[in-house]
């Protein structure tokens, strides 16, 4: 049986990230949330589409992540797209900052999950894809799908 540490529950995923970027490296970071935000995230009401991370004055920040207001939160609810602080070690921040200085690199959140009771975000150091790269990926997926379909049909007979 899997333990909590081995099997984190994914609550939100950025599916477009793998389509738009080459993910070269991933890093796990904690995320600072308010009480009503974590309740909303646990219900799966977070959206990573169009969100990104940035390093400002030695601190990592997550921008444009949308967390829907908690229904019973009344006055304790905060702005759904506010900037949220990411929890990383100083060495990790310095390493990411050095890598992000290179042209074309971005820090993209890939998924949010709960691990050992804490909300975590998986960040990917990503380099943007060109349109022809995206078309190649789509062609590969289509070819793989056709192969799987042919194998499945062949096993039926």
mmCIF file of C-alpha atoms in Angstrom:
data_model
loop_
_atom_site.group_PDB
_atom_site.id
_atom_site.type_symbol
_atom_site.label_atom_id
_atom_site.label_comp_id
_atom_site.label_asym_id
_atom_site.label_seq_id
_atom_site.Cartn_x
_atom_site.Cartn_y
_atom_site.Cartn_z
ATOM 1 C CA UNK A 1 0.000 0.000 0.000
ATOM 2 C CA UNK A 2 1.324 3.452 -0.900
ATOM 3 C CA UNK A 3 1.974 5.957 1.858
ATOM 4 C CA UNK A 4 1.012 9.609 1.791
ATOM 5 C CA UNK A 5 4.550 10.707 0.965
ATOM 6 C CA UNK A 6 4.751 8.424 -2.073
ATOM 7 C CA UNK A 7 1.290 9.179 -3.462
ATOM 8 C CA UNK A 8 0.544 12.923 -3.500
ATOM 9 C CA UNK A 9 -2.954 13.907 -4.578
ATOM 10 C CA UNK A 10 -2.790 16.110 -7.692
ATOM 11 C CA UNK A 11 -5.363 18.899 -7.404
ATOM 12 C CA UNK A 12 -4.586 21.040 -10.448
ATOM 13 C CA UNK A 13 -2.470 20.489 -13.522
ATOM 14 C CA UNK A 14 -1.125 22.756 -16.261
ATOM 15 C CA UNK A 15 -1.624 20.557 -19.325
ATOM 16 C CA UNK A 16 -0.745 23.309 -21.752
ATOM 17 C CA UNK A 17 2.765 23.626 -20.302
ATOM 18 C CA UNK A 18 4.028 20.445 -21.987
ATOM 19 C CA UNK A 19 2.536 21.627 -25.267
ATOM 20 C CA UNK A 20 4.076 25.106 -25.138
ATOM 21 C CA UNK A 21 7.449 24.379 -23.491
ATOM 22 C CA UNK A 22 10.331 21.924 -23.321
ATOM 23 C CA UNK A 23 10.514 21.097 -19.602
ATOM 24 C CA UNK A 24 14.202 20.687 -18.798
ATOM 25 C CA UNK A 25 14.161 20.439 -15.015
ATOM 26 C CA UNK A 26 11.537 20.247 -12.271
ATOM 27 C CA UNK A 27 11.628 21.409 -8.684
ATOM 28 C CA UNK A 28 9.113 21.089 -5.848
ATOM 29 C CA UNK A 29 8.205 24.206 -3.873
ATOM 30 C CA UNK A 30 5.866 24.938 -1.008
ATOM 31 C CA UNK A 31 3.233 27.593 -1.541
ATOM 32 C CA UNK A 32 1.963 30.157 0.972
ATOM 33 C CA UNK A 33 -1.848 30.144 1.053
ATOM 34 C CA UNK A 34 -4.421 31.690 3.361
ATOM 35 C CA UNK A 35 -6.919 29.539 5.262
ATOM 36 C CA UNK A 36 -9.762 29.901 2.770
ATOM 37 C CA UNK A 37 -7.407 29.422 -0.176
ATOM 38 C CA UNK A 38 -6.122 26.058 1.043
ATOM 39 C CA UNK A 39 -9.705 24.890 1.577
ATOM 40 C CA UNK A 40 -10.536 25.878 -1.976
ATOM 41 C CA UNK A 41 -7.388 24.203 -3.350
ATOM 42 C CA UNK A 42 -8.216 20.983 -1.478
ATOM 43 C CA UNK A 43 -11.588 21.004 -3.266
ATOM 44 C CA UNK A 44 -9.720 21.215 -6.581
ATOM 45 C CA UNK A 45 -10.756 24.778 -7.388
ATOM 46 C CA UNK A 46 -7.345 25.998 -8.521
ATOM 47 C CA UNK A 47 -6.328 26.816 -12.086
ATOM 48 C CA UNK A 48 -2.724 27.017 -13.317
ATOM 49 C CA UNK A 49 -3.540 28.115 -16.859
ATOM 50 C CA UNK A 50 -1.536 31.235 -17.834
ATOM 51 C CA UNK A 51 0.320 31.222 -14.509
ATOM 52 C CA UNK A 52 4.074 31.609 -14.140
ATOM 53 C CA UNK A 53 6.718 32.009 -11.457
ATOM 54 C CA UNK A 54 9.200 34.819 -11.079
ATOM 55 C CA UNK A 55 12.131 35.555 -8.801
ATOM 56 C CA UNK A 56 12.074 39.076 -7.325
ATOM 57 C CA UNK A 57 14.629 40.396 -4.813
ATOM 58 C CA UNK A 58 15.728 36.917 -3.796
ATOM 59 C CA UNK A 59 12.224 35.486 -3.325
ATOM 60 C CA UNK A 60 10.164 33.236 -5.598
ATOM 61 C CA UNK A 61 6.604 34.301 -6.459
ATOM 62 C CA UNK A 62 3.751 32.603 -8.294
ATOM 63 C CA UNK A 63 1.679 34.951 -10.452
ATOM 64 C CA UNK A 64 -1.724 34.589 -12.161
ATOM 65 C CA UNK A 65 -2.699 31.334 -10.431
ATOM 66 C CA UNK A 66 -6.462 31.428 -9.988
ATOM 67 C CA UNK A 67 -7.944 30.010 -6.770
ATOM 68 C CA UNK A 68 -11.729 30.309 -6.658
ATOM 69 C CA UNK A 69 -13.098 31.934 -3.495
ATOM 70 C CA UNK A 70 -14.175 29.466 -0.800
ATOM 71 C CA UNK A 71 -17.981 29.353 -0.633
ATOM 72 C CA UNK A 72 -18.179 29.618 3.165
ATOM 73 C CA UNK A 73 -15.225 32.028 3.326
ATOM 74 C CA UNK A 74 -17.240 35.297 3.356
ATOM 75 C CA UNK A 75 -14.949 38.198 4.366
ATOM 76 C CA UNK A 76 -11.834 36.004 4.697
ATOM 77 C CA UNK A 77 -11.663 35.357 0.946
ATOM 78 C CA UNK A 78 -8.840 37.137 -0.872
ATOM 79 C CA UNK A 79 -8.251 38.168 -4.491
ATOM 80 C CA UNK A 80 -8.417 34.976 -6.618
ATOM 81 C CA UNK A 81 -5.367 35.852 -8.757
ATOM 82 C CA UNK A 82 -3.160 37.443 -6.103
ATOM 83 C CA UNK A 83 0.605 36.918 -6.129
ATOM 84 C CA UNK A 84 1.594 34.003 -3.868
ATOM 85 C CA UNK A 85 4.974 33.366 -2.293
ATOM 86 C CA UNK A 86 6.808 30.121 -3.044
ATOM 87 C CA UNK A 87 8.884 28.397 -0.381
ATOM 88 C CA UNK A 88 12.318 27.390 -1.648
ATOM 89 C CA UNK A 89 15.791 27.175 -0.115
ATOM 90 C CA UNK A 90 18.203 30.028 -0.845
ATOM 91 C CA UNK A 91 20.447 27.734 -2.918
ATOM 92 C CA UNK A 92 17.505 26.601 -5.036
ATOM 93 C CA UNK A 93 16.417 30.189 -5.675
ATOM 94 C CA UNK A 94 19.945 31.249 -6.651
ATOM 95 C CA UNK A 95 20.311 28.264 -9.003
ATOM 96 C CA UNK A 96 16.944 28.968 -10.673
ATOM 97 C CA UNK A 97 17.731 32.666 -10.965
ATOM 98 C CA UNK A 98 21.017 31.883 -12.726
ATOM 99 C CA UNK A 99 19.307 29.481 -15.125
ATOM 100 C CA UNK A 100 16.452 31.895 -15.855
ATOM 101 C CA UNK A 101 18.897 34.641 -16.892
ATOM 102 C CA UNK A 102 19.493 32.693 -20.092
ATOM 103 C CA UNK A 103 17.352 33.829 -22.986
ATOM 104 C CA UNK A 104 14.132 31.908 -23.559
ATOM 105 C CA UNK A 105 13.818 30.236 -20.153
ATOM 106 C CA UNK A 106 10.768 30.544 -17.919
ATOM 107 C CA UNK A 107 9.628 29.085 -14.626
ATOM 108 C CA UNK A 108 6.274 27.389 -15.219
ATOM 109 C CA UNK A 109 4.044 25.700 -12.599
ATOM 110 C CA UNK A 110 3.151 22.185 -13.773
ATOM 111 C CA UNK A 111 0.868 20.904 -11.012
ATOM 112 C CA UNK A 112 -0.385 21.530 -7.491
ATOM 113 C CA UNK A 113 -0.729 18.687 -5.044
ATOM 114 C CA UNK A 114 -0.996 17.929 -1.347
ATOM 115 C CA UNK A 115 2.004 16.137 0.146
ATOM 116 C CA UNK A 116 2.131 15.282 3.843
ATOM 117 C CA UNK A 117 -0.677 17.765 4.466
ATOM 118 C CA UNK A 118 1.049 20.689 2.755
ATOM 119 C CA UNK A 119 0.235 22.286 -0.591
ATOM 120 C CA UNK A 120 3.130 21.927 -3.024
ATOM 121 C CA UNK A 121 3.652 23.178 -6.547
ATOM 122 C CA UNK A 122 5.864 21.434 -9.098
ATOM 123 C CA UNK A 123 7.786 24.059 -11.057
ATOM 124 C CA UNK A 124 9.408 23.368 -14.392
ATOM 125 C CA UNK A 125 12.367 25.224 -15.828
ATOM 126 C CA UNK A 126 11.094 25.533 -19.370
ATOM 127 C CA UNK A 127 12.246 26.746 -22.743
ATOM 128 C CA UNK A 128 9.598 27.902 -25.207
ATOM 129 C CA UNK A 129 8.709 25.765 -28.209
ATOM 130 C CA UNK A 130 8.458 27.102 -31.714
ATOM 131 C CA UNK A 131 5.408 26.328 -33.857
ATOM 132 C CA UNK A 132 7.231 23.657 -35.855
ATOM 133 C CA UNK A 133 8.210 21.899 -32.597
ATOM 134 C CA UNK A 134 4.569 21.837 -31.552
ATOM 135 C CA UNK A 135 3.545 20.389 -34.931
ATOM 136 C CA UNK A 136 6.221 17.681 -34.624
ATOM 137 C CA UNK A 137 4.921 16.720 -31.177
ATOM 138 C CA UNK A 138 1.355 16.511 -32.470
ATOM 139 C CA UNK A 139 2.490 14.352 -35.413
ATOM 140 C CA UNK A 140 4.359 12.007 -33.041
ATOM 141 C CA UNK A 141 1.308 11.663 -30.790
ATOM 142 C CA UNK A 142 -0.926 10.939 -33.796
ATOM 143 C CA UNK A 143 1.494 8.306 -35.100
ATOM 144 C CA UNK A 144 1.729 6.682 -31.667
ATOM 145 C CA UNK A 145 -2.060 6.668 -31.380
ATOM 146 C CA UNK A 146 -2.363 5.025 -34.824
ATOM 147 C CA UNK A 147 0.171 2.353 -33.851
ATOM 148 C CA UNK A 148 -1.692 1.610 -30.606
ATOM 149 C CA UNK A 149 -4.984 1.430 -32.478
ATOM 150 C CA UNK A 150 -3.511 -0.970 -35.064
ATOM 151 C CA UNK A 151 -2.065 -3.214 -32.350
ATOM 152 C CA UNK A 152 -5.355 -3.234 -30.481
ATOM 153 C CA UNK A 153 -7.284 -4.140 -33.657
ATOM 154 C CA UNK A 154 -4.751 -6.856 -34.481
ATOM 155 C CA UNK A 155 -5.180 -8.476 -31.051
ATOM 156 C CA UNK A 156 -8.934 -8.728 -31.531
ATOM 157 C CA UNK A 157 -8.538 -11.243 -34.379
#
